[in-house]
């Protein structure tokens, strides 16, 4: 658990993070969202003391981070940034093994961990572990960057716009990889993004920053339904019904029965299902789960899920 209490950063005359307090539960993914310069990165970097707070404090599992040497904190907390920050003259395997090496893990354990992470990120270890970063695509480099941040099995992972530079298809894949890994290891993740869509998709809670202040800290459902200020509403944009639909899966709305045409996956979002209904002009779609037809989903139910929650 991360408890941020009255955290403040002042540079010269400017307060860039202003008495922000929030608690991130173990295994949660907190997405910090806001416009450029709103203080997102500074707030996040104060968690591992890459930036020293001017005042306020951060407790990790109850321990004040000021009592822990900064270098130890940075080893304990994974950190991944946009543009991955890989060491260009070290192989993929050496990059991923950086922190385990610093922690004195033996070679076999490091090699196992490197291969395990490469496999998790769907990069064949035999093919990738000895390559240099410039022999990878941007998306592959990004995945290696996240794998490196996870190498020493940190309980906490800080991510600064990790998917910002990726094209939409690779980005969606990288986001899903992150969610799968985060759930598997129950990692607490703090992720900075300027993209509300990404925050809604990934965040179990979203912290909205503006001008150094925390405007709202709530679940995606709460933020969409009840934005705290006009600015938060503006960040969410006009397509709130679709954002609501994107939060739930088809499996949550399956009913018994049949429908004609191409099935939709139970793991697809309600938004995808609604789009498919509209696009194909169908009132209902068959639902497929692991290769088996499990029922159908109908358009009227989908439309009801898009209504503003009361
Ligand atoms: N080392 C520094 N010295 C002085 N000002 C700084 C320093 N680091 C950041 N700032 C200022 O603090 C403010 C917040 O910066 P920060 O990087 O936290 O914003 P951000 O919300 O992450 O923005 P972006 O989305 O553009 O990365 C900005 O106005 C920035 O210019």
Coordinates of C-alpha atoms and ligand atoms in Angstrom, one line a residue:
X1 CA 0.0 0.0 0.0
X2 CA 1.2 3.5 -0.8
X3 CA 0.0 6.4 1.3
X4 CA 0.7 9.8 -0.1
X5 CA 0.2 12.5 2.5
X6 CA 0.1 16.2 1.8
X7 CA 2.9 15.8 -0.7
X8 CA 4.2 19.1 -2.1
X9 CA 7.0 20.1 -4.4
X10 CA 8.1 23.6 -4.9
X11 CA 10.6 24.8 -7.5
X12 CA 11.6 28.4 -6.9
X13 CA 8.4 30.3 -6.6
X14 CA 6.3 27.6 -8.3
X15 CA 4.3 24.9 -6.5
X16 CA 4.2 22.1 -9.0
X17 CA 2.6 19.6 -6.7
X18 CA 0.3 21.1 -4.0
X19 CA -0.6 19.1 -0.9
X20 CA -1.7 16.0 -2.7
X21 CA -3.0 13.1 -0.5
X22 CA -4.1 9.7 -1.8
X23 CA -3.9 6.1 -0.9
X24 CA -3.2 3.3 -3.4
X25 CA -4.2 -0.1 -2.1
X26 CA -2.0 -3.2 -2.7
X27 CA -2.6 -4.6 -6.1
X28 CA -4.3 -1.5 -7.4
X29 CA -3.4 0.3 -10.6
X30 CA -3.6 4.1 -10.0
X31 CA -3.5 6.1 -13.3
X32 CA -2.5 9.7 -12.8
X33 CA -4.0 11.7 -15.6
X34 CA -3.9 15.4 -16.5
X35 CA -2.6 17.9 -19.0
X36 CA 1.0 18.6 -19.7
X37 CA 2.7 20.3 -16.8
X38 CA 0.0 19.4 -14.3
X39 CA 2.6 17.7 -12.0
X40 CA 1.9 14.1 -12.8
X41 CA 5.5 13.0 -13.2
X42 CA 6.7 15.0 -10.3
X43 CA 4.1 13.4 -8.0
X44 CA 5.0 9.9 -9.2
X45 CA 8.7 10.5 -8.9
X46 CA 8.4 11.6 -5.3
X47 CA 7.2 8.0 -4.5
X48 CA 10.6 6.5 -5.2
X49 CA 12.4 9.8 -4.3
X50 CA 13.8 10.4 -7.7
X51 CA 12.4 13.8 -6.8
X52 CA 12.7 14.8 -3.1
X53 CA 9.4 16.2 -1.7
X54 CA 9.5 19.8 -0.3
X55 CA 7.0 18.7 2.3
X56 CA 4.6 15.9 3.1
X57 CA 5.4 12.2 3.1
X58 CA 5.0 8.9 1.4
X59 CA 4.4 5.7 3.4
X60 CA 5.0 2.3 1.8
X61 CA 3.3 -0.5 3.7
X62 CA 3.3 1.9 6.6
X63 CA 7.0 2.8 6.4
X64 CA 8.0 6.4 5.8
X65 CA 10.2 6.5 2.7
X66 CA 12.4 9.1 4.2
X67 CA 13.7 6.3 6.5
X68 CA 14.9 4.2 3.6
X69 CA 18.0 5.1 1.6
X70 CA 16.9 6.5 -1.8
X71 CA 19.0 3.9 -3.7
X72 CA 17.4 1.0 -1.9
X73 CA 13.9 2.5 -2.6
X74 CA 14.7 2.6 -6.3
X75 CA 15.8 -1.0 -6.4
X76 CA 12.7 -2.1 -4.6
X77 CA 10.4 -0.1 -6.8
X78 CA 10.2 -0.9 -10.6
X79 CA 10.4 2.1 -12.9
X80 CA 9.6 2.2 -16.6
X81 CA 9.5 5.3 -18.7
X82 CA 8.4 6.4 -22.2
X83 CA 11.1 5.6 -24.8
X84 CA 12.0 2.6 -22.5
X85 CA 15.5 4.0 -21.5
X86 CA 17.3 0.7 -22.3
X87 CA 21.1 0.7 -22.0
X88 CA 22.1 0.7 -25.7
X89 CA 25.3 -1.3 -25.3
X90 CA 23.9 -4.1 -23.2
X91 CA 21.9 -7.0 -24.5
X92 CA 18.2 -7.5 -23.8
X93 CA 19.1 -10.1 -21.2
X94 CA 21.6 -7.8 -19.5
X95 CA 19.1 -5.0 -19.5
X96 CA 16.4 -7.0 -17.9
X97 CA 18.9 -8.4 -15.4
X98 CA 20.2 -5.0 -14.3
X99 CA 18.5 -4.8 -10.9
X100 CA 18.7 -8.5 -10.0
X101 CA 22.4 -8.2 -10.7
X102 CA 22.7 -5.2 -8.4
X103 CA 20.9 -7.2 -5.8
X104 CA 23.4 -10.0 -6.1
X105 CA 21.2 -12.7 -7.5
X106 CA 23.2 -15.7 -8.9
X107 CA 23.6 -16.1 -12.6
X108 CA 21.2 -19.0 -13.0
X109 CA 18.4 -17.2 -11.1
X110 CA 18.9 -14.1 -13.3
X111 CA 18.9 -16.1 -16.5
X112 CA 15.7 -17.9 -15.4
X113 CA 14.0 -14.6 -14.6
X114 CA 15.1 -13.1 -17.9
X115 CA 13.6 -16.0 -19.9
X116 CA 10.5 -16.0 -17.8
X117 CA 9.8 -12.3 -18.4
X118 CA 10.6 -12.5 -22.1
X119 CA 8.1 -15.3 -22.4
X120 CA 5.5 -13.4 -20.5
X121 CA 5.9 -10.5 -22.9
X122 CA 5.7 -12.9 -25.8
X123 CA 9.3 -12.5 -26.9
X124 CA 11.0 -15.8 -27.6
X125 CA 13.9 -16.0 -25.1
X126 CA 16.2 -17.9 -27.5
X127 CA 15.6 -15.3 -30.2
X128 CA 15.7 -12.1 -28.1
X129 CA 17.9 -12.5 -25.0
X130 CA 21.2 -11.8 -26.8
X131 CA 20.0 -9.1 -29.1
X132 CA 21.0 -5.5 -28.7
X133 CA 18.2 -2.9 -28.1
X134 CA 18.7 -1.4 -31.6
X135 CA 17.9 -4.8 -33.1
X136 CA 14.3 -4.6 -31.7
X137 CA 11.2 -2.7 -32.9
X138 CA 9.9 0.2 -30.8
X139 CA 7.2 -2.0 -29.4
X140 CA 9.6 -4.8 -28.5
X141 CA 11.9 -2.3 -26.8
X142 CA 9.1 -0.9 -24.8
X143 CA 8.1 -4.4 -23.6
X144 CA 11.7 -5.1 -22.6
X145 CA 11.7 -1.8 -20.7
X146 CA 8.7 -2.9 -18.7
X147 CA 10.2 -6.4 -18.3
X148 CA 13.3 -4.8 -16.9
X149 CA 11.2 -2.8 -14.4
X150 CA 9.6 -6.0 -13.2
X151 CA 12.8 -8.1 -13.1
X152 CA 13.4 -8.0 -9.4
X153 CA 9.7 -8.8 -8.6
X154 CA 8.9 -5.4 -7.2
X155 CA 5.7 -5.0 -5.3
X156 CA 5.4 -1.6 -6.8
X157 CA 5.9 -0.4 -10.4
X158 CA 6.0 3.2 -11.4
X159 CA 5.3 3.9 -15.1
X160 CA 5.7 7.2 -16.9
X161 CA 3.7 7.3 -20.2
X162 CA 5.1 3.8 -20.9
X163 CA 3.0 3.3 -24.0
X164 CA 3.0 6.8 -25.3
X165 CA 5.2 6.2 -28.3
X166 CA 3.5 3.0 -29.5
X167 CA 1.1 2.7 -32.4
X168 CA -2.5 1.9 -31.4
X169 CA -2.5 -1.8 -32.1
X170 CA 0.8 -2.5 -30.3
X171 CA -0.3 -0.2 -27.6
X172 CA -3.5 -2.1 -26.9
X173 CA -1.4 -5.3 -26.8
X174 CA 1.1 -3.8 -24.4
X175 CA -1.7 -2.5 -22.1
X176 CA -3.3 -5.9 -22.0
X177 CA 0.1 -7.5 -21.2
X178 CA 0.6 -5.1 -18.4
X179 CA -2.9 -5.8 -16.9
X180 CA -2.3 -9.6 -17.1
X181 CA 1.1 -9.4 -15.4
X182 CA -0.2 -6.9 -12.8
X183 CA -3.0 -9.2 -11.8
X184 CA -0.8 -12.3 -11.8
X185 CA 1.8 -10.8 -9.5
X186 CA -0.6 -8.5 -7.7
X187 CA 1.7 -5.6 -8.4
X188 CA 0.7 -2.1 -7.2
X189 CA 1.1 0.1 -10.2
X190 CA 1.3 3.9 -10.5
X191 CA 1.0 5.0 -14.1
X192 CA 1.2 8.5 -15.5
X193 CA -0.6 9.2 -18.7
X194 CA -2.1 12.2 -20.5
X195 CA -4.6 9.9 -22.1
X196 CA -8.0 9.5 -20.3
X197 CA -8.9 6.6 -22.5
X198 CA -5.8 4.7 -21.3
X199 CA -6.5 5.8 -17.7
X200 CA -10.0 4.4 -17.9
X201 CA -8.9 1.2 -19.5
X202 CA -6.1 0.5 -17.1
X203 CA -6.9 2.3 -13.8
X204 CA -8.7 0.7 -10.9
X205 CA -8.6 4.3 -9.7
X206 CA -7.8 7.5 -11.5
X207 CA -6.1 10.5 -10.0
X208 CA -6.9 13.7 -12.0
X209 CA -4.3 16.4 -11.7
X210 CA -4.5 20.0 -12.8
X211 CA -2.0 22.8 -11.9
X212 CA -0.4 20.7 -9.2
X213 CA -3.6 19.9 -7.5
X214 CA -5.5 16.6 -7.2
X215 CA -9.0 17.4 -8.5
X216 CA -10.5 13.9 -8.1
X217 CA -9.4 10.5 -7.1
X218 CA -11.9 7.8 -7.8
X219 CA -12.8 4.7 -9.8
X220 CA -13.3 5.1 -13.5
X221 CA -17.0 4.5 -13.1
X222 CA -17.3 7.3 -10.5
X223 CA -15.2 9.7 -12.6
X224 CA -17.3 9.1 -15.7
X225 CA -20.6 9.3 -13.8
X226 CA -19.7 12.2 -11.5
X227 CA -16.8 14.3 -12.7
X228 CA -15.8 16.5 -9.8
X229 CA -15.2 19.6 -11.9
X230 CA -15.9 20.9 -15.4
X231 CA -12.2 20.3 -16.1
X232 CA -12.5 16.6 -15.3
X233 CA -15.7 16.4 -17.4
X234 CA -13.8 18.0 -20.3
X235 CA -10.9 15.5 -19.9
X236 CA -13.4 12.6 -20.2
X237 CA -14.9 14.2 -23.3
X238 CA -18.3 13.9 -24.9
X239 CA -18.4 10.1 -25.4
X240 CA -19.1 9.2 -21.8
X241 CA -21.7 6.5 -22.8
X242 CA -19.0 4.7 -24.8
X243 CA -16.4 5.1 -22.1
X244 CA -18.9 3.4 -19.7
X245 CA -19.4 0.6 -22.1
X246 CA -15.7 0.1 -22.4
X247 CA -15.4 -0.7 -18.7
X248 CA -17.3 -4.0 -18.8
X249 CA -16.9 -7.2 -20.7
X250 CA -19.4 -9.1 -22.9
X251 CA -19.4 -11.9 -20.4
X252 CA -21.2 -9.7 -17.9
X253 CA -24.2 -9.3 -20.1
X254 CA -24.6 -12.7 -21.8
X255 CA -28.2 -14.1 -21.8
X256 CA -29.3 -17.6 -22.9
X257 CA -30.4 -17.9 -26.5
X258 CA -29.2 -17.7 -30.1
X259 CA -28.4 -15.0 -32.5
X260 CA -27.4 -14.9 -36.1
X261 CA -24.1 -14.1 -37.7
X262 CA -20.5 -13.8 -36.6
X263 CA -20.1 -14.3 -32.8
X264 CA -18.3 -11.9 -30.5
X265 CA -15.8 -13.0 -27.8
X266 CA -17.0 -13.1 -24.2
X267 CA -13.8 -11.2 -23.4
X268 CA -14.6 -8.3 -25.7
X269 CA -15.8 -5.0 -24.2
X270 CA -19.5 -4.0 -24.2
X271 CA -18.3 -1.1 -26.4
X272 CA -17.0 -3.4 -29.0
X273 CA -20.2 -5.5 -28.9
X274 CA -22.4 -2.3 -29.3
X275 CA -20.3 -1.1 -32.2
X276 CA -20.7 -4.5 -33.8
X277 CA -24.5 -4.4 -33.3
X278 CA -24.6 -1.0 -34.9
X279 CA -22.2 -1.8 -37.7
X280 CA -23.8 -5.1 -38.7
X281 CA -27.4 -3.9 -38.1
X282 CA -28.1 -6.8 -35.7
X283 CA -30.3 -6.7 -32.6
X284 CA -28.2 -9.5 -30.9
X285 CA -24.9 -11.2 -31.3
X286 CA -23.9 -14.8 -30.5
X287 CA -21.3 -14.9 -27.7
X288 CA -18.3 -17.2 -27.9
X289 CA -16.2 -18.2 -24.9
X290 CA -13.1 -20.3 -25.6
X291 CA -14.5 -21.7 -28.8
X292 CA -18.0 -22.5 -27.4
X293 CA -21.2 -20.6 -28.0
X294 CA -22.4 -19.6 -24.5
X295 CA -25.5 -17.4 -25.4
X296 CA -26.1 -14.0 -26.9
X297 CA -25.9 -10.3 -26.0
X298 CA -28.6 -7.9 -27.2
X299 CA -28.5 -4.4 -28.3
X300 CA -31.2 -3.1 -26.0
X301 CA -29.3 -4.3 -22.9
X302 CA -26.1 -2.8 -24.2
X303 CA -27.9 0.6 -24.7
X304 CA -29.2 0.4 -21.1
X305 CA -25.6 0.0 -19.8
X306 CA -24.6 3.3 -21.5
X307 CA -27.2 5.4 -19.6
X308 CA -25.8 7.8 -17.0
X309 CA -25.5 6.0 -13.6
X310 CA -27.7 7.6 -11.0
Ligands
LIG1 N1 13.6 20.1 -12.0 C1 12.6 21.1 -12.2 N2 12.9 22.4 -12.0 C2 11.9 23.3 -12.2 N3 10.7 23.1 -12.6 C3 10.4 21.8 -12.9 C4 11.3 20.7 -12.7 N4 10.7 19.6 -13.0 C5 9.5 19.9 -13.4 N5 9.3 21.2 -13.3 C6 8.0 21.9 -13.6 O1 7.0 21.3 -12.8 C7 5.8 21.3 -13.6 C8 5.2 19.9 -13.5 O2 6.0 19.0 -14.3 P1 5.7 17.5 -14.5 O3 6.8 16.9 -15.3 O4 5.4 16.9 -13.1 O5 4.3 17.6 -15.3 P2 3.6 16.5 -16.1 O6 2.1 16.6 -15.7 O7 4.2 15.2 -15.9 O8 3.8 17.0 -17.6 P3 4.0 16.2 -18.9 O9 2.7 15.4 -19.2 O10 4.3 17.3 -19.9 O11 5.2 15.2 -18.7 C9 6.1 21.8 -15.0 O12 5.7 23.2 -15.1 C10 7.6 21.7 -15.1 O13 8.1 22.7 -15.9

